[in-house]
């Protein structure tokens, strides 16, 4: 019998996935991460209307990022090691304004991140 792949997944968060209450609600634990940044992206805001997401974050507006050609553009955040199951929980938490993509970070790591859909 083969064991399922348990290798960690890297997830970069610049927004509410950094909040302890959101982590506890979606992952059942507080995540430990390290500071990093996305290069070539800029941040704006999106209005959240999903009742479950509002209950979890307590915030009616969440940050959202999109690629930009502006010189020196970067979005600061945290990179977390999570499991495949936790990545699926993060997918379920994010509303349709977001899509998950892999991006290279300032540190040289590549991580999943939710950007403007």
PDB file of C-alpha atoms in Angstrom:
ATOM      1  CA  UNK A   1       0.000   0.000   0.000  1.00  0.00           C
ATOM      2  CA  UNK A   2       1.385   3.437  -0.923  1.00  0.00           C
ATOM      3  CA  UNK A   3       1.076   6.428   1.327  1.00  0.00           C
ATOM      4  CA  UNK A   4      -0.390   9.650  -0.034  1.00  0.00           C
ATOM      5  CA  UNK A   5       2.111  12.425  -0.749  1.00  0.00           C
ATOM      6  CA  UNK A   6       2.539  14.427   2.471  1.00  0.00           C
ATOM      7  CA  UNK A   7       5.047  16.967   1.144  1.00  0.00           C
ATOM      8  CA  UNK A   8       4.330  20.524   2.241  1.00  0.00           C
ATOM      9  CA  UNK A   9       2.750  23.061  -0.062  1.00  0.00           C
ATOM     10  CA  UNK A  10       3.862  26.713  -0.058  1.00  0.00           C
ATOM     11  CA  UNK A  11       1.116  29.349   0.121  1.00  0.00           C
ATOM     12  CA  UNK A  12       1.815  33.088  -0.022  1.00  0.00           C
ATOM     13  CA  UNK A  13      -0.672  35.385   1.698  1.00  0.00           C
ATOM     14  CA  UNK A  14      -0.838  39.166   1.503  1.00  0.00           C
ATOM     15  CA  UNK A  15      -4.268  39.398   3.124  1.00  0.00           C
ATOM     16  CA  UNK A  16      -6.750  37.697   5.417  1.00  0.00           C
ATOM     17  CA  UNK A  17      -5.128  34.249   5.275  1.00  0.00           C
ATOM     18  CA  UNK A  18      -2.541  35.810   7.613  1.00  0.00           C
ATOM     19  CA  UNK A  19      -5.256  36.436  10.254  1.00  0.00           C
ATOM     20  CA  UNK A  20      -5.287  33.994  13.170  1.00  0.00           C
ATOM     21  CA  UNK A  21      -9.119  33.828  13.180  1.00  0.00           C
ATOM     22  CA  UNK A  22      -9.221  32.988   9.451  1.00  0.00           C
ATOM     23  CA  UNK A  23      -6.506  30.339   9.879  1.00  0.00           C
ATOM     24  CA  UNK A  24      -8.301  28.702  12.813  1.00  0.00           C
ATOM     25  CA  UNK A  25     -11.640  28.737  10.950  1.00  0.00           C
ATOM     26  CA  UNK A  26     -10.211  27.247   7.746  1.00  0.00           C
ATOM     27  CA  UNK A  27      -7.240  25.120   8.828  1.00  0.00           C
ATOM     28  CA  UNK A  28      -7.990  24.363  12.477  1.00  0.00           C
ATOM     29  CA  UNK A  29      -4.584  25.712  13.472  1.00  0.00           C
ATOM     30  CA  UNK A  30      -2.494  28.858  13.474  1.00  0.00           C
ATOM     31  CA  UNK A  31       0.057  28.884  10.655  1.00  0.00           C
ATOM     32  CA  UNK A  32       3.715  29.793  11.115  1.00  0.00           C
ATOM     33  CA  UNK A  33       5.322  31.539   8.184  1.00  0.00           C
ATOM     34  CA  UNK A  34       8.122  33.767   7.002  1.00  0.00           C
ATOM     35  CA  UNK A  35       8.034  37.225   5.472  1.00  0.00           C
ATOM     36  CA  UNK A  36       8.352  37.400   1.689  1.00  0.00           C
ATOM     37  CA  UNK A  37       7.106  39.491  -1.228  1.00  0.00           C
ATOM     38  CA  UNK A  38       5.590  39.146  -4.696  1.00  0.00           C
ATOM     39  CA  UNK A  39       7.376  41.210  -7.328  1.00  0.00           C
ATOM     40  CA  UNK A  40       5.540  42.781 -10.274  1.00  0.00           C
ATOM     41  CA  UNK A  41       2.136  42.922  -8.578  1.00  0.00           C
ATOM     42  CA  UNK A  42       0.046  45.754  -7.136  1.00  0.00           C
ATOM     43  CA  UNK A  43      -2.673  45.572  -4.498  1.00  0.00           C
ATOM     44  CA  UNK A  44      -6.207  46.957  -4.488  1.00  0.00           C
ATOM     45  CA  UNK A  45      -9.414  46.013  -2.644  1.00  0.00           C
ATOM     46  CA  UNK A  46     -12.447  43.858  -3.402  1.00  0.00           C
ATOM     47  CA  UNK A  47     -15.817  43.909  -1.612  1.00  0.00           C
ATOM     48  CA  UNK A  48     -16.699  40.590   0.032  1.00  0.00           C
ATOM     49  CA  UNK A  49     -20.351  39.516   0.161  1.00  0.00           C
ATOM     50  CA  UNK A  50     -20.002  35.777   0.935  1.00  0.00           C
ATOM     51  CA  UNK A  51     -21.495  35.291   4.446  1.00  0.00           C
ATOM     52  CA  UNK A  52     -19.052  32.514   5.445  1.00  0.00           C
ATOM     53  CA  UNK A  53     -16.009  34.527   4.385  1.00  0.00           C
ATOM     54  CA  UNK A  54     -17.365  37.624   6.159  1.00  0.00           C
ATOM     55  CA  UNK A  55     -17.940  35.578   9.327  1.00  0.00           C
ATOM     56  CA  UNK A  56     -14.415  34.186   9.174  1.00  0.00           C
ATOM     57  CA  UNK A  57     -12.529  37.411   8.391  1.00  0.00           C
ATOM     58  CA  UNK A  58     -14.861  40.004   9.899  1.00  0.00           C
ATOM     59  CA  UNK A  59     -13.865  42.345   7.051  1.00  0.00           C
ATOM     60  CA  UNK A  60     -16.145  43.552   4.217  1.00  0.00           C
ATOM     61  CA  UNK A  61     -13.176  44.419   1.973  1.00  0.00           C
ATOM     62  CA  UNK A  62     -10.192  42.155   1.289  1.00  0.00           C
ATOM     63  CA  UNK A  63      -6.963  42.979  -0.528  1.00  0.00           C
ATOM     64  CA  UNK A  64      -6.531  41.592  -4.032  1.00  0.00           C
ATOM     65  CA  UNK A  65      -3.502  41.707  -6.332  1.00  0.00           C
ATOM     66  CA  UNK A  66      -2.956  41.870 -10.072  1.00  0.00           C
ATOM     67  CA  UNK A  67       0.160  41.945 -12.262  1.00  0.00           C
ATOM     68  CA  UNK A  68       1.541  45.388 -13.059  1.00  0.00           C
ATOM     69  CA  UNK A  69       4.374  46.831 -15.112  1.00  0.00           C
ATOM     70  CA  UNK A  70       4.964  49.644 -12.585  1.00  0.00           C
ATOM     71  CA  UNK A  71       8.671  49.845 -11.692  1.00  0.00           C
ATOM     72  CA  UNK A  72       9.517  48.414  -8.281  1.00  0.00           C
ATOM     73  CA  UNK A  73       6.011  47.012  -7.734  1.00  0.00           C
ATOM     74  CA  UNK A  74       5.859  44.519  -4.882  1.00  0.00           C
ATOM     75  CA  UNK A  75       3.310  43.136  -2.449  1.00  0.00           C
ATOM     76  CA  UNK A  76       4.523  42.180   1.021  1.00  0.00           C
ATOM     77  CA  UNK A  77       3.153  39.147   2.834  1.00  0.00           C
ATOM     78  CA  UNK A  78       3.893  35.807   4.441  1.00  0.00           C
ATOM     79  CA  UNK A  79       4.707  32.407   2.965  1.00  0.00           C
ATOM     80  CA  UNK A  80       3.304  29.406   4.838  1.00  0.00           C
ATOM     81  CA  UNK A  81       3.910  25.653   4.601  1.00  0.00           C
ATOM     82  CA  UNK A  82       0.523  23.924   4.461  1.00  0.00           C
ATOM     83  CA  UNK A  83      -0.853  20.514   3.484  1.00  0.00           C
ATOM     84  CA  UNK A  84      -2.775  19.606   0.316  1.00  0.00           C
ATOM     85  CA  UNK A  85      -5.936  19.394   2.462  1.00  0.00           C
ATOM     86  CA  UNK A  86      -5.292  22.899   3.804  1.00  0.00           C
ATOM     87  CA  UNK A  87      -4.769  24.159   0.241  1.00  0.00           C
ATOM     88  CA  UNK A  88      -8.192  22.731  -0.647  1.00  0.00           C
ATOM     89  CA  UNK A  89      -9.630  24.555   2.398  1.00  0.00           C
ATOM     90  CA  UNK A  90      -8.012  27.795   1.213  1.00  0.00           C
ATOM     91  CA  UNK A  91      -9.527  27.246  -2.252  1.00  0.00           C
ATOM     92  CA  UNK A  92     -12.947  26.875  -0.628  1.00  0.00           C
ATOM     93  CA  UNK A  93     -12.436  30.056   1.452  1.00  0.00           C
ATOM     94  CA  UNK A  94     -11.509  32.303  -1.480  1.00  0.00           C
ATOM     95  CA  UNK A  95     -14.416  33.850  -3.402  1.00  0.00           C
ATOM     96  CA  UNK A  96     -14.755  33.851  -7.199  1.00  0.00           C
ATOM     97  CA  UNK A  97     -12.934  37.206  -7.507  1.00  0.00           C
ATOM     98  CA  UNK A  98      -9.710  35.251  -6.902  1.00  0.00           C
ATOM     99  CA  UNK A  99      -7.863  32.521  -8.780  1.00  0.00           C
ATOM    100  CA  UNK A 100      -4.898  30.487  -7.520  1.00  0.00           C
ATOM    101  CA  UNK A 101      -1.631  30.742  -9.455  1.00  0.00           C
ATOM    102  CA  UNK A 102       1.996  29.811  -8.776  1.00  0.00           C
ATOM    103  CA  UNK A 103       4.336  32.803  -8.475  1.00  0.00           C
ATOM    104  CA  UNK A 104       8.012  33.310  -7.837  1.00  0.00           C
ATOM    105  CA  UNK A 105       8.703  35.281  -4.661  1.00  0.00           C
ATOM    106  CA  UNK A 106      11.476  37.731  -3.782  1.00  0.00           C
ATOM    107  CA  UNK A 107      13.168  34.964  -1.729  1.00  0.00           C
ATOM    108  CA  UNK A 108      13.433  32.707  -4.781  1.00  0.00           C
ATOM    109  CA  UNK A 109      10.704  30.362  -3.524  1.00  0.00           C
ATOM    110  CA  UNK A 110       7.689  29.509  -5.676  1.00  0.00           C
ATOM    111  CA  UNK A 111       4.339  29.485  -3.898  1.00  0.00           C
ATOM    112  CA  UNK A 112       0.622  29.354  -4.607  1.00  0.00           C
ATOM    113  CA  UNK A 113      -1.124  32.711  -4.263  1.00  0.00           C
ATOM    114  CA  UNK A 114      -4.629  34.026  -4.906  1.00  0.00           C
ATOM    115  CA  UNK A 115      -4.703  36.841  -7.466  1.00  0.00           C
ATOM    116  CA  UNK A 116      -7.445  38.738  -9.273  1.00  0.00           C
ATOM    117  CA  UNK A 117      -9.455  36.311 -11.437  1.00  0.00           C
TER     118      UNK A 117
END
